[in-house]
Amino acid sequence: MSSTHPDIDSKVQKALEGTKFQVSKLEKITGGSVNWIYKAELTIEIESLKILSPVSSFGNQPNDTHNFVVRTPKFYHFDQDSSTQPQCHELGKALGSWLRNFVAWSAQQVKHRDLVAQNEFGQAVRHMLNYAWLHERTKEYPGILNDVEDILTQVEQLAASEKENTDELQIIHGDFWTGNVVLPDAAIKEGTKIPVFVVDWEMTQLGLPSVDFGEMITEMYALWLYKSIDAGLWMMEGFIEGYGHISEEFAFRTAIHVGTHLVCVTTDFPAWGRENYERVVAAGKDIIVHAWKKDREWFEEGDLACLFRSEN
């Protein structure tokens, strides 16, 4: 990580100089594989900061029983240079619908695309975490991964070539997972609007939509794999349903990303429980291999069957 880690702290502080958000102190908030979120003490106190107006908002479908409204929070400064199955399913569905609308929006952007294209560091980090680390995980779990090392190498090479094919890329969030979705700290009641915010856009980059789609699927699925939390499956199924129609090719590419995220990224998060890592690495391996071989029948008999139902 050190080879791709510039002095972010000083750059953030310098970028805010001369603005009303100039800081006297920055304290980095720790946690996660990718995190550049800071607690800041401002040089001049601002009377109030309220996140009330969204940059974008995509509402839910009229027949949804729980009215989730997913938004991005309002920018204040921009440097020009308890779960039930219906609730969980509808939350996942709302997030999937929001992501699909975001994908449609980002595909039409020109000016924003040129700006986001400058975040080559974010691309490098995303590739490292999900694909370059496959080699490291093979050394850590040789008994599980050695027999598919050739496939893992080809997967990493595929991802590297995709990253260079910039004409096929568009703006993505870059770190679209459950930890970057903020819900109100209150009971969710049927028939009321529930604001949901998608936050932490520092990894925004040019990439394939399957990266955001696959990462969120993985993190929801991980709740089930690591902790046997049914809500993870319910949210995952709703998320895939909300995203809507996808091609079989997109489904397989998403599944590859799900597998690499399980193998490489979730095993870098101690809170999941190290005693579970080998079992989840084996599950991720199976997903990668069967997706690489385009074995649809295998998927249709497992937890990710909903990924292939959505492409009909």
PDB file of C-alpha atoms in Angstrom:
ATOM      1  CA  MET A   1       0.000   0.000   0.000  1.00  0.00           C
ATOM      2  CA  SER A   2       2.900   2.330   0.760  1.00  0.00           C
ATOM      3  CA  SER A   3       3.954   2.433  -2.886  1.00  0.00           C
ATOM      4  CA  THR A   4       0.633   4.004  -3.860  1.00  0.00           C
ATOM      5  CA  HIS A   5       0.131   6.228  -0.811  1.00  0.00           C
ATOM      6  CA  PRO A   6       0.908   9.936  -1.360  1.00  0.00           C
ATOM      7  CA  ASP A   7       0.821  12.467   1.481  1.00  0.00           C
ATOM      8  CA  ILE A   8      -2.954  12.773   1.481  1.00  0.00           C
ATOM      9  CA  ASP A   9      -3.157  14.653   4.806  1.00  0.00           C
ATOM     10  CA  SER A  10      -1.106  17.632   3.668  1.00  0.00           C
ATOM     11  CA  LYS A  11      -2.851  17.733   0.290  1.00  0.00           C
ATOM     12  CA  VAL A  12      -6.272  17.885   1.945  1.00  0.00           C
ATOM     13  CA  GLN A  13      -5.141  20.639   4.297  1.00  0.00           C
ATOM     14  CA  LYS A  14      -3.594  22.640   1.459  1.00  0.00           C
ATOM     15  CA  ALA A  15      -6.684  22.228  -0.746  1.00  0.00           C
ATOM     16  CA  LEU A  16      -8.845  23.845   1.942  1.00  0.00           C
ATOM     17  CA  GLU A  17      -6.573  26.848   2.473  1.00  0.00           C
ATOM     18  CA  GLY A  18      -8.309  30.122   1.647  1.00  0.00           C
ATOM     19  CA  THR A  19     -11.803  28.613   1.854  1.00  0.00           C
ATOM     20  CA  LYS A  20     -14.308  28.921   4.696  1.00  0.00           C
ATOM     21  CA  PHE A  21     -13.404  25.314   5.481  1.00  0.00           C
ATOM     22  CA  GLN A  22      -9.737  26.064   6.180  1.00  0.00           C
ATOM     23  CA  VAL A  23      -8.629  23.770   8.999  1.00  0.00           C
ATOM     24  CA  SER A  24      -6.386  24.196  11.996  1.00  0.00           C
ATOM     25  CA  LYS A  25      -6.277  20.468  12.671  1.00  0.00           C
ATOM     26  CA  LEU A  26      -7.063  17.272  10.769  1.00  0.00           C
ATOM     27  CA  GLU A  27      -7.616  13.945  12.482  1.00  0.00           C
ATOM     28  CA  LYS A  28      -7.850  10.922  10.215  1.00  0.00           C
ATOM     29  CA  ILE A  29     -10.647   8.492  11.045  1.00  0.00           C
ATOM     30  CA  THR A  30      -9.280   4.961  10.987  1.00  0.00           C
ATOM     31  CA  GLY A  31     -10.879   1.763   9.760  1.00  0.00           C
ATOM     32  CA  GLY A  32     -11.440   0.015   6.452  1.00  0.00           C
ATOM     33  CA  SER A  33      -9.043  -0.924   3.665  1.00  0.00           C
ATOM     34  CA  VAL A  34      -9.572   2.404   1.904  1.00  0.00           C
ATOM     35  CA  ASN A  35     -10.298   5.433   4.054  1.00  0.00           C
ATOM     36  CA  TRP A  36      -9.490   9.126   3.665  1.00  0.00           C
ATOM     37  CA  ILE A  37     -12.172  10.567   5.936  1.00  0.00           C
ATOM     38  CA  TYR A  38     -11.145  13.232   8.416  1.00  0.00           C
ATOM     39  CA  LYS A  39     -12.491  14.965  11.487  1.00  0.00           C
ATOM     40  CA  ALA A  40     -11.579  18.625  11.003  1.00  0.00           C
ATOM     41  CA  GLU A  41     -11.250  21.577  13.348  1.00  0.00           C
ATOM     42  CA  LEU A  42     -11.994  24.710  11.342  1.00  0.00           C
ATOM     43  CA  THR A  43      -9.900  27.840  11.680  1.00  0.00           C
ATOM     44  CA  ILE A  44     -13.081  29.938  11.739  1.00  0.00           C
ATOM     45  CA  GLU A  45     -16.216  28.407  13.218  1.00  0.00           C
ATOM     46  CA  ILE A  46     -19.179  28.129  10.864  1.00  0.00           C
ATOM     47  CA  GLU A  47     -22.554  28.791  12.440  1.00  0.00           C
ATOM     48  CA  SER A  48     -24.237  25.662  11.159  1.00  0.00           C
ATOM     49  CA  LEU A  49     -23.809  22.855   8.699  1.00  0.00           C
ATOM     50  CA  LYS A  50     -26.909  20.992   7.617  1.00  0.00           C
ATOM     51  CA  ILE A  51     -27.099  18.224   5.056  1.00  0.00           C
ATOM     52  CA  LEU A  52     -30.608  18.814   3.813  1.00  0.00           C
ATOM     53  CA  SER A  53     -30.465  19.097   0.041  1.00  0.00           C
ATOM     54  CA  PRO A  54     -29.351  16.182  -2.117  1.00  0.00           C
ATOM     55  CA  VAL A  55     -27.164  16.474  -5.163  1.00  0.00           C
ATOM     56  CA  SER A  56     -29.245  13.710  -6.680  1.00  0.00           C
ATOM     57  CA  SER A  57     -32.188  11.672  -5.534  1.00  0.00           C
ATOM     58  CA  PHE A  58     -33.916   8.721  -7.108  1.00  0.00           C
ATOM     59  CA  GLY A  59     -37.199   7.766  -5.483  1.00  0.00           C
ATOM     60  CA  ASN A  60     -38.596   4.316  -4.990  1.00  0.00           C
ATOM     61  CA  GLN A  61     -41.241   2.560  -7.042  1.00  0.00           C
ATOM     62  CA  PRO A  62     -44.877   3.407  -6.210  1.00  0.00           C
ATOM     63  CA  ASN A  63     -45.713  -0.115  -5.047  1.00  0.00           C
ATOM     64  CA  ASP A  64     -42.874  -0.351  -2.528  1.00  0.00           C
ATOM     65  CA  THR A  65     -44.122  -0.818   1.041  1.00  0.00           C
ATOM     66  CA  HIS A  66     -41.159   1.015   2.575  1.00  0.00           C
ATOM     67  CA  ASN A  67     -40.411   4.392   1.040  1.00  0.00           C
ATOM     68  CA  PHE A  68     -36.603   4.636   0.951  1.00  0.00           C
ATOM     69  CA  VAL A  69     -35.174   7.697  -0.791  1.00  0.00           C
ATOM     70  CA  VAL A  70     -31.494   7.234  -1.629  1.00  0.00           C
ATOM     71  CA  ARG A  71     -29.403  10.376  -2.054  1.00  0.00           C
ATOM     72  CA  THR A  72     -25.930  11.764  -2.183  1.00  0.00           C
ATOM     73  CA  PRO A  73     -25.278  14.469   0.421  1.00  0.00           C
ATOM     74  CA  LYS A  74     -24.933  18.117  -0.545  1.00  0.00           C
ATOM     75  CA  PHE A  75     -21.405  19.363  -1.219  1.00  0.00           C
ATOM     76  CA  TYR A  76     -20.291  22.273   0.970  1.00  0.00           C
ATOM     77  CA  HIS A  77     -16.924  22.737  -0.675  1.00  0.00           C
ATOM     78  CA  PHE A  78     -15.583  21.440  -3.959  1.00  0.00           C
ATOM     79  CA  ASP A  79     -12.005  21.907  -5.096  1.00  0.00           C
ATOM     80  CA  GLN A  80     -12.381  22.696  -8.770  1.00  0.00           C
ATOM     81  CA  ASP A  81      -8.727  21.741  -9.264  1.00  0.00           C
ATOM     82  CA  SER A  82     -34.089  -3.835  13.632  1.00  0.00           C
ATOM     83  CA  SER A  83     -34.523  -5.762  10.477  1.00  0.00           C
ATOM     84  CA  THR A  84     -37.432  -7.565   8.879  1.00  0.00           C
ATOM     85  CA  GLN A  85     -37.440  -9.281   5.503  1.00  0.00           C
ATOM     86  CA  PRO A  86     -39.660  -6.696   3.715  1.00  0.00           C
ATOM     87  CA  GLN A  87     -37.624  -3.804   5.106  1.00  0.00           C
ATOM     88  CA  CYS A  88     -34.312  -5.370   4.128  1.00  0.00           C
ATOM     89  CA  HIS A  89     -35.537  -6.351   0.676  1.00  0.00           C
ATOM     90  CA  GLU A  90     -36.919  -2.875   0.001  1.00  0.00           C
ATOM     91  CA  LEU A  91     -33.753  -1.189   1.269  1.00  0.00           C
ATOM     92  CA  GLY A  92     -31.692  -3.354  -1.049  1.00  0.00           C
ATOM     93  CA  LYS A  93     -34.106  -2.664  -3.893  1.00  0.00           C
ATOM     94  CA  ALA A  94     -33.885   1.100  -3.348  1.00  0.00           C
ATOM     95  CA  LEU A  95     -30.082   0.960  -3.380  1.00  0.00           C
ATOM     96  CA  GLY A  96     -30.103  -1.126  -6.547  1.00  0.00           C
ATOM     97  CA  SER A  97     -32.459   1.301  -8.267  1.00  0.00           C
ATOM     98  CA  TRP A  98     -30.313   4.245  -7.172  1.00  0.00           C
ATOM     99  CA  LEU A  99     -27.158   2.595  -8.519  1.00  0.00           C
ATOM    100  CA  ARG A 100     -28.803   1.811 -11.862  1.00  0.00           C
ATOM    101  CA  ASN A 101     -29.873   5.455 -12.191  1.00  0.00           C
ATOM    102  CA  PHE A 102     -26.394   6.590 -11.200  1.00  0.00           C
ATOM    103  CA  VAL A 103     -24.891   4.343 -13.891  1.00  0.00           C
ATOM    104  CA  ALA A 104     -27.245   5.843 -16.484  1.00  0.00           C
ATOM    105  CA  TRP A 105     -26.340   9.362 -15.331  1.00  0.00           C
ATOM    106  CA  SER A 106     -22.587   8.770 -15.279  1.00  0.00           C
ATOM    107  CA  ALA A 107     -22.609   7.293 -18.781  1.00  0.00           C
ATOM    108  CA  GLN A 108     -23.762  10.687 -20.112  1.00  0.00           C
ATOM    109  CA  GLN A 109     -21.122  12.781 -18.346  1.00  0.00           C
ATOM    110  CA  VAL A 110     -18.263  14.450 -20.195  1.00  0.00           C
ATOM    111  CA  LYS A 111     -16.981  17.254 -17.968  1.00  0.00           C
ATOM    112  CA  HIS A 112     -17.270  15.208 -14.785  1.00  0.00           C
ATOM    113  CA  ARG A 113     -15.660  12.233 -16.512  1.00  0.00           C
ATOM    114  CA  ASP A 114     -12.571  14.255 -17.378  1.00  0.00           C
ATOM    115  CA  LEU A 115     -12.266  15.342 -13.750  1.00  0.00           C
ATOM    116  CA  VAL A 116     -12.758  11.856 -12.307  1.00  0.00           C
ATOM    117  CA  ALA A 117     -10.253  10.430 -14.795  1.00  0.00           C
ATOM    118  CA  GLN A 118      -7.539  12.235 -12.843  1.00  0.00           C
ATOM    119  CA  ASN A 119      -8.013   9.851  -9.912  1.00  0.00           C
ATOM    120  CA  GLU A 120      -5.598   7.243 -11.210  1.00  0.00           C
ATOM    121  CA  PHE A 121      -4.513   6.621  -7.625  1.00  0.00           C
ATOM    122  CA  GLY A 122      -8.036   5.457  -6.769  1.00  0.00           C
ATOM    123  CA  GLN A 123      -7.977   3.085  -9.742  1.00  0.00           C
ATOM    124  CA  ALA A 124      -4.638   1.681  -8.629  1.00  0.00           C
ATOM    125  CA  VAL A 125      -5.904   1.088  -5.099  1.00  0.00           C
ATOM    126  CA  ARG A 126      -9.107  -0.598  -6.275  1.00  0.00           C
ATOM    127  CA  HIS A 127      -7.158  -2.886  -8.608  1.00  0.00           C
ATOM    128  CA  MET A 128      -4.635  -3.712  -5.909  1.00  0.00           C
ATOM    129  CA  LEU A 129      -7.255  -4.587  -3.303  1.00  0.00           C
ATOM    130  CA  ASN A 130      -9.454  -6.743  -5.520  1.00  0.00           C
ATOM    131  CA  TYR A 131      -7.036  -8.258  -8.006  1.00  0.00           C
ATOM    132  CA  ALA A 132      -3.324  -7.782  -7.285  1.00  0.00           C
ATOM    133  CA  TRP A 133      -3.906  -9.190  -3.802  1.00  0.00           C
ATOM    134  CA  LEU A 134      -5.029 -12.497  -5.342  1.00  0.00           C
ATOM    135  CA  HIS A 135      -1.333 -13.388  -5.555  1.00  0.00           C
ATOM    136  CA  GLU A 136      -0.864 -12.566  -1.861  1.00  0.00           C
ATOM    137  CA  ARG A 137      -3.896 -14.587  -0.856  1.00  0.00           C
ATOM    138  CA  THR A 138      -2.560 -17.577  -2.811  1.00  0.00           C
ATOM    139  CA  LYS A 139       0.542 -17.479  -0.616  1.00  0.00           C
ATOM    140  CA  GLU A 140      -1.580 -17.117   2.532  1.00  0.00           C
ATOM    141  CA  TYR A 141      -4.024 -19.909   1.641  1.00  0.00           C
ATOM    142  CA  PRO A 142      -2.028 -22.290  -0.595  1.00  0.00           C
ATOM    143  CA  GLY A 143      -4.097 -25.316   0.334  1.00  0.00           C
ATOM    144  CA  ILE A 144      -7.212 -23.593  -0.999  1.00  0.00           C
ATOM    145  CA  LEU A 145      -5.974 -21.499  -3.917  1.00  0.00           C
ATOM    146  CA  ASN A 146      -2.868 -23.163  -5.357  1.00  0.00           C
ATOM    147  CA  ASP A 147      -4.817 -25.436  -7.692  1.00  0.00           C
ATOM    148  CA  VAL A 148      -6.521 -22.454  -9.365  1.00  0.00           C
ATOM    149  CA  GLU A 149      -3.530 -20.106  -9.436  1.00  0.00           C
ATOM    150  CA  ASP A 150      -3.578 -20.047 -13.248  1.00  0.00           C
ATOM    151  CA  ILE A 151      -7.199 -18.861 -13.280  1.00  0.00           C
ATOM    152  CA  LEU A 152      -6.503 -16.235 -10.621  1.00  0.00           C
ATOM    153  CA  THR A 153      -3.585 -14.933 -12.685  1.00  0.00           C
ATOM    154  CA  GLN A 154      -5.813 -14.667 -15.751  1.00  0.00           C
ATOM    155  CA  VAL A 155      -8.468 -12.863 -13.706  1.00  0.00           C
ATOM    156  CA  GLU A 156      -5.909 -10.304 -12.533  1.00  0.00           C
ATOM    157  CA  GLN A 157      -4.678  -9.831 -16.096  1.00  0.00           C
ATOM    158  CA  LEU A 158      -8.260  -9.340 -17.313  1.00  0.00           C
ATOM    159  CA  ALA A 159      -8.883  -6.631 -14.710  1.00  0.00           C
ATOM    160  CA  ALA A 160      -5.598  -4.918 -15.586  1.00  0.00           C
ATOM    161  CA  SER A 161      -6.472  -4.851 -19.284  1.00  0.00           C
ATOM    162  CA  GLU A 162      -9.961  -3.516 -18.558  1.00  0.00           C
ATOM    163  CA  LYS A 163      -8.456  -0.664 -16.563  1.00  0.00           C
ATOM    164  CA  GLU A 164      -6.390   0.387 -19.570  1.00  0.00           C
ATOM    165  CA  ASN A 165      -9.336   0.243 -21.993  1.00  0.00           C
ATOM    166  CA  THR A 166     -10.570   3.698 -20.978  1.00  0.00           C
ATOM    167  CA  ASP A 167     -13.179   3.976 -23.741  1.00  0.00           C
ATOM    168  CA  GLU A 168     -15.225   1.287 -21.979  1.00  0.00           C
ATOM    169  CA  LEU A 169     -15.029   2.923 -18.554  1.00  0.00           C
ATOM    170  CA  GLN A 170     -17.341   5.420 -16.882  1.00  0.00           C
ATOM    171  CA  ILE A 171     -17.674   7.198 -13.553  1.00  0.00           C
ATOM    172  CA  ILE A 172     -18.192   4.798 -10.649  1.00  0.00           C
ATOM    173  CA  HIS A 173     -18.374   5.338  -6.899  1.00  0.00           C
ATOM    174  CA  GLY A 174     -15.336   3.124  -6.405  1.00  0.00           C
ATOM    175  CA  ASP A 175     -16.150   1.971  -2.867  1.00  0.00           C
ATOM    176  CA  PHE A 176     -19.861   1.217  -2.947  1.00  0.00           C
ATOM    177  CA  TRP A 177     -20.485  -0.963   0.082  1.00  0.00           C
ATOM    178  CA  THR A 178     -22.803  -1.108   3.077  1.00  0.00           C
ATOM    179  CA  GLY A 179     -20.415   0.938   5.226  1.00  0.00           C
ATOM    180  CA  ASN A 180     -20.834   3.901   2.882  1.00  0.00           C
ATOM    181  CA  VAL A 181     -24.629   3.929   3.130  1.00  0.00           C
ATOM    182  CA  VAL A 182     -26.008   6.026   5.994  1.00  0.00           C
ATOM    183  CA  LEU A 183     -29.433   5.267   7.492  1.00  0.00           C
ATOM    184  CA  PRO A 184     -31.320   7.234  10.156  1.00  0.00           C
ATOM    185  CA  ASP A 185     -30.769   6.012  13.714  1.00  0.00           C
ATOM    186  CA  ALA A 186     -34.455   5.334  14.209  1.00  0.00           C
ATOM    187  CA  ALA A 187     -37.048   2.633  13.696  1.00  0.00           C
ATOM    188  CA  ILE A 188     -38.093   2.211  10.072  1.00  0.00           C
ATOM    189  CA  LYS A 189     -41.846   2.579   9.791  1.00  0.00           C
ATOM    190  CA  GLU A 190     -43.928   1.475   6.844  1.00  0.00           C
ATOM    191  CA  GLY A 191     -45.439   4.297   4.809  1.00  0.00           C
ATOM    192  CA  THR A 192     -42.862   6.933   5.765  1.00  0.00           C
ATOM    193  CA  LYS A 193     -39.992   8.313   3.717  1.00  0.00           C
ATOM    194  CA  ILE A 194     -36.655   7.044   4.951  1.00  0.00           C
ATOM    195  CA  PRO A 195     -33.647   9.118   3.851  1.00  0.00           C
ATOM    196  CA  VAL A 196     -30.619   7.051   2.853  1.00  0.00           C
ATOM    197  CA  PHE A 197     -27.325   8.727   1.979  1.00  0.00           C
ATOM    198  CA  VAL A 198     -24.528   7.334  -0.175  1.00  0.00           C
ATOM    199  CA  VAL A 199     -21.321   8.853   1.205  1.00  0.00           C
ATOM    200  CA  ASP A 200     -17.503   8.707   0.967  1.00  0.00           C
ATOM    201  CA  TRP A 201     -16.815   9.561  -2.659  1.00  0.00           C
ATOM    202  CA  GLU A 202     -13.046   9.871  -2.343  1.00  0.00           C
ATOM    203  CA  MET A 203     -12.541   6.685  -4.393  1.00  0.00           C
ATOM    204  CA  THR A 204     -14.623   7.941  -7.337  1.00  0.00           C
ATOM    205  CA  GLN A 205     -12.841   6.828 -10.488  1.00  0.00           C
ATOM    206  CA  LEU A 206     -13.315   5.554 -14.010  1.00  0.00           C
ATOM    207  CA  GLY A 207     -14.250   1.898 -13.940  1.00  0.00           C
ATOM    208  CA  LEU A 208     -16.769  -0.728 -14.913  1.00  0.00           C
ATOM    209  CA  PRO A 209     -20.274  -0.569 -13.383  1.00  0.00           C
ATOM    210  CA  SER A 210     -19.828  -4.201 -12.318  1.00  0.00           C
ATOM    211  CA  VAL A 211     -17.290  -2.983  -9.729  1.00  0.00           C
ATOM    212  CA  ASP A 212     -19.850  -1.006  -7.698  1.00  0.00           C
ATOM    213  CA  PHE A 213     -22.550  -3.599  -8.326  1.00  0.00           C
ATOM    214  CA  GLY A 214     -20.325  -6.507  -7.330  1.00  0.00           C
ATOM    215  CA  GLU A 215     -18.867  -4.853  -4.244  1.00  0.00           C
ATOM    216  CA  MET A 216     -22.270  -4.128  -2.724  1.00  0.00           C
ATOM    217  CA  ILE A 217     -23.474  -7.656  -3.497  1.00  0.00           C
ATOM    218  CA  THR A 218     -20.386  -9.047  -1.774  1.00  0.00           C
ATOM    219  CA  GLU A 219     -20.726  -6.974   1.365  1.00  0.00           C
ATOM    220  CA  MET A 220     -24.383  -7.931   1.744  1.00  0.00           C
ATOM    221  CA  TYR A 221     -23.568 -11.582   1.042  1.00  0.00           C
ATOM    222  CA  ALA A 222     -20.717 -11.458   3.567  1.00  0.00           C
ATOM    223  CA  LEU A 223     -23.244 -10.816   6.342  1.00  0.00           C
ATOM    224  CA  TRP A 224     -24.622 -14.259   5.584  1.00  0.00           C
ATOM    225  CA  LEU A 225     -21.306 -16.041   4.950  1.00  0.00           C
ATOM    226  CA  TYR A 226     -19.554 -14.729   8.046  1.00  0.00           C
ATOM    227  CA  LYS A 227     -22.369 -14.188  10.526  1.00  0.00           C
ATOM    228  CA  SER A 228     -25.357 -16.187   9.176  1.00  0.00           C
ATOM    229  CA  ILE A 229     -27.414 -12.981   9.106  1.00  0.00           C
ATOM    230  CA  ASP A 230     -30.470 -13.591   6.916  1.00  0.00           C
ATOM    231  CA  ALA A 231     -30.873  -9.858   6.314  1.00  0.00           C
ATOM    232  CA  GLY A 232     -27.749  -9.954   4.157  1.00  0.00           C
ATOM    233  CA  LEU A 233     -29.405 -12.314   1.684  1.00  0.00           C
ATOM    234  CA  TRP A 234     -32.667 -10.353   1.747  1.00  0.00           C
ATOM    235  CA  MET A 235     -30.875  -7.075   0.997  1.00  0.00           C
ATOM    236  CA  MET A 236     -28.761  -8.722  -1.690  1.00  0.00           C
ATOM    237  CA  GLU A 237     -31.785 -10.142  -3.475  1.00  0.00           C
ATOM    238  CA  GLY A 238     -33.575  -6.783  -3.308  1.00  0.00           C
ATOM    239  CA  PHE A 239     -30.450  -4.959  -4.509  1.00  0.00           C
ATOM    240  CA  ILE A 240     -30.103  -7.172  -7.575  1.00  0.00           C
ATOM    241  CA  GLU A 241     -33.826  -6.884  -8.299  1.00  0.00           C
ATOM    242  CA  GLY A 242     -33.717  -3.098  -7.957  1.00  0.00           C
ATOM    243  CA  TYR A 243     -30.775  -2.809 -10.344  1.00  0.00           C
ATOM    244  CA  GLY A 244     -32.858  -4.436 -13.048  1.00  0.00           C
ATOM    245  CA  HIS A 245     -32.006  -6.190 -16.290  1.00  0.00           C
ATOM    246  CA  ILE A 246     -28.403  -7.228 -16.886  1.00  0.00           C
ATOM    247  CA  SER A 247     -26.763  -9.379 -19.532  1.00  0.00           C
ATOM    248  CA  GLU A 248     -25.370 -12.823 -18.805  1.00  0.00           C
ATOM    249  CA  GLU A 249     -21.884 -11.486 -19.547  1.00  0.00           C
ATOM    250  CA  PHE A 250     -22.379  -8.698 -16.978  1.00  0.00           C
ATOM    251  CA  ALA A 251     -23.614 -11.260 -14.441  1.00  0.00           C
ATOM    252  CA  PHE A 252     -20.512 -13.418 -14.856  1.00  0.00           C
ATOM    253  CA  ARG A 253     -18.181 -10.397 -14.659  1.00  0.00           C
ATOM    254  CA  THR A 254     -19.985  -9.248 -11.516  1.00  0.00           C
ATOM    255  CA  ALA A 255     -19.631 -12.720 -10.024  1.00  0.00           C
ATOM    256  CA  ILE A 256     -15.870 -12.642 -10.629  1.00  0.00           C
ATOM    257  CA  HIS A 257     -15.708  -9.368  -8.712  1.00  0.00           C
ATOM    258  CA  VAL A 258     -17.808 -10.852  -5.909  1.00  0.00           C
ATOM    259  CA  GLY A 259     -15.365 -13.742  -5.633  1.00  0.00           C
ATOM    260  CA  THR A 260     -12.237 -11.594  -5.609  1.00  0.00           C
ATOM    261  CA  HIS A 261     -13.776  -9.243  -3.049  1.00  0.00           C
ATOM    262  CA  LEU A 262     -14.543 -12.172  -0.758  1.00  0.00           C
ATOM    263  CA  VAL A 263     -11.033 -13.589  -1.129  1.00  0.00           C
ATOM    264  CA  CYS A 264      -9.007 -10.383  -1.026  1.00  0.00           C
ATOM    265  CA  VAL A 265     -10.949  -7.661   0.762  1.00  0.00           C
ATOM    266  CA  THR A 266     -13.197  -9.263   3.382  1.00  0.00           C
ATOM    267  CA  THR A 267     -10.219 -11.251   4.681  1.00  0.00           C
ATOM    268  CA  ASP A 268      -8.506  -7.947   5.484  1.00  0.00           C
ATOM    269  CA  PHE A 269     -11.228  -7.009   7.991  1.00  0.00           C
ATOM    270  CA  PRO A 270     -10.595  -8.625  11.414  1.00  0.00           C
ATOM    271  CA  ALA A 271     -14.117  -7.894  12.663  1.00  0.00           C
ATOM    272  CA  TRP A 272     -15.448 -10.653  10.420  1.00  0.00           C
ATOM    273  CA  GLY A 273     -13.509 -13.171  12.512  1.00  0.00           C
ATOM    274  CA  ARG A 274     -10.243 -14.723  11.377  1.00  0.00           C
ATOM    275  CA  GLU A 275     -11.599 -18.168  12.202  1.00  0.00           C
ATOM    276  CA  ASN A 276     -13.946 -17.775   9.225  1.00  0.00           C
ATOM    277  CA  TYR A 277     -11.403 -16.688   6.631  1.00  0.00           C
ATOM    278  CA  GLU A 278     -10.534 -20.090   5.166  1.00  0.00           C
ATOM    279  CA  ARG A 279     -14.177 -21.015   4.697  1.00  0.00           C
ATOM    280  CA  VAL A 280     -14.952 -17.703   2.962  1.00  0.00           C
ATOM    281  CA  VAL A 281     -11.813 -17.885   0.809  1.00  0.00           C
ATOM    282  CA  ALA A 282     -13.003 -21.300  -0.372  1.00  0.00           C
ATOM    283  CA  ALA A 283     -16.441 -19.861  -1.162  1.00  0.00           C
ATOM    284  CA  GLY A 284     -14.869 -16.961  -3.047  1.00  0.00           C
ATOM    285  CA  LYS A 285     -12.632 -19.336  -4.973  1.00  0.00           C
ATOM    286  CA  ASP A 286     -15.628 -21.383  -6.133  1.00  0.00           C
ATOM    287  CA  ILE A 287     -17.429 -18.240  -7.294  1.00  0.00           C
ATOM    288  CA  ILE A 288     -14.395 -17.002  -9.253  1.00  0.00           C
ATOM    289  CA  VAL A 289     -13.760 -20.356 -10.932  1.00  0.00           C
ATOM    290  CA  HIS A 290     -17.360 -21.014 -11.942  1.00  0.00           C
ATOM    291  CA  ALA A 291     -17.809 -17.436 -13.166  1.00  0.00           C
ATOM    292  CA  TRP A 292     -14.582 -17.672 -15.173  1.00  0.00           C
ATOM    293  CA  LYS A 293     -15.847 -20.907 -16.747  1.00  0.00           C
ATOM    294  CA  LYS A 294     -19.280 -19.314 -17.298  1.00  0.00           C
ATOM    295  CA  ASP A 295     -20.956 -22.174 -15.444  1.00  0.00           C
ATOM    296  CA  ARG A 296     -24.451 -20.749 -15.169  1.00  0.00           C
ATOM    297  CA  GLU A 297     -25.962 -24.000 -13.907  1.00  0.00           C
ATOM    298  CA  TRP A 298     -23.702 -23.926 -10.835  1.00  0.00           C
ATOM    299  CA  PHE A 299     -24.859 -20.423  -9.952  1.00  0.00           C
ATOM    300  CA  GLU A 300     -28.529 -21.237 -10.472  1.00  0.00           C
ATOM    301  CA  GLU A 301     -28.270 -23.830  -7.706  1.00  0.00           C
ATOM    302  CA  GLY A 302     -26.657 -21.529  -5.131  1.00  0.00           C
ATOM    303  CA  ASP A 303     -27.024 -18.320  -3.149  1.00  0.00           C
ATOM    304  CA  LEU A 304     -26.243 -16.132  -6.173  1.00  0.00           C
ATOM    305  CA  ALA A 305     -29.010 -17.569  -8.354  1.00  0.00           C
ATOM    306  CA  CYS A 306     -30.792 -14.210  -8.181  1.00  0.00           C
ATOM    307  CA  LEU A 307     -27.886 -12.641 -10.079  1.00  0.00           C
ATOM    308  CA  PHE A 308     -28.786 -14.735 -13.104  1.00  0.00           C
ATOM    309  CA  ARG A 309     -32.535 -14.421 -12.766  1.00  0.00           C
ATOM    310  CA  SER A 310     -32.128 -10.663 -13.191  1.00  0.00           C
ATOM    311  CA  GLU A 311     -30.694 -11.055 -16.691  1.00  0.00           C
ATOM    312  CA  ASN A 312     -33.817 -12.663 -18.118  1.00  0.00           C
TER     313      ASN A 312
END
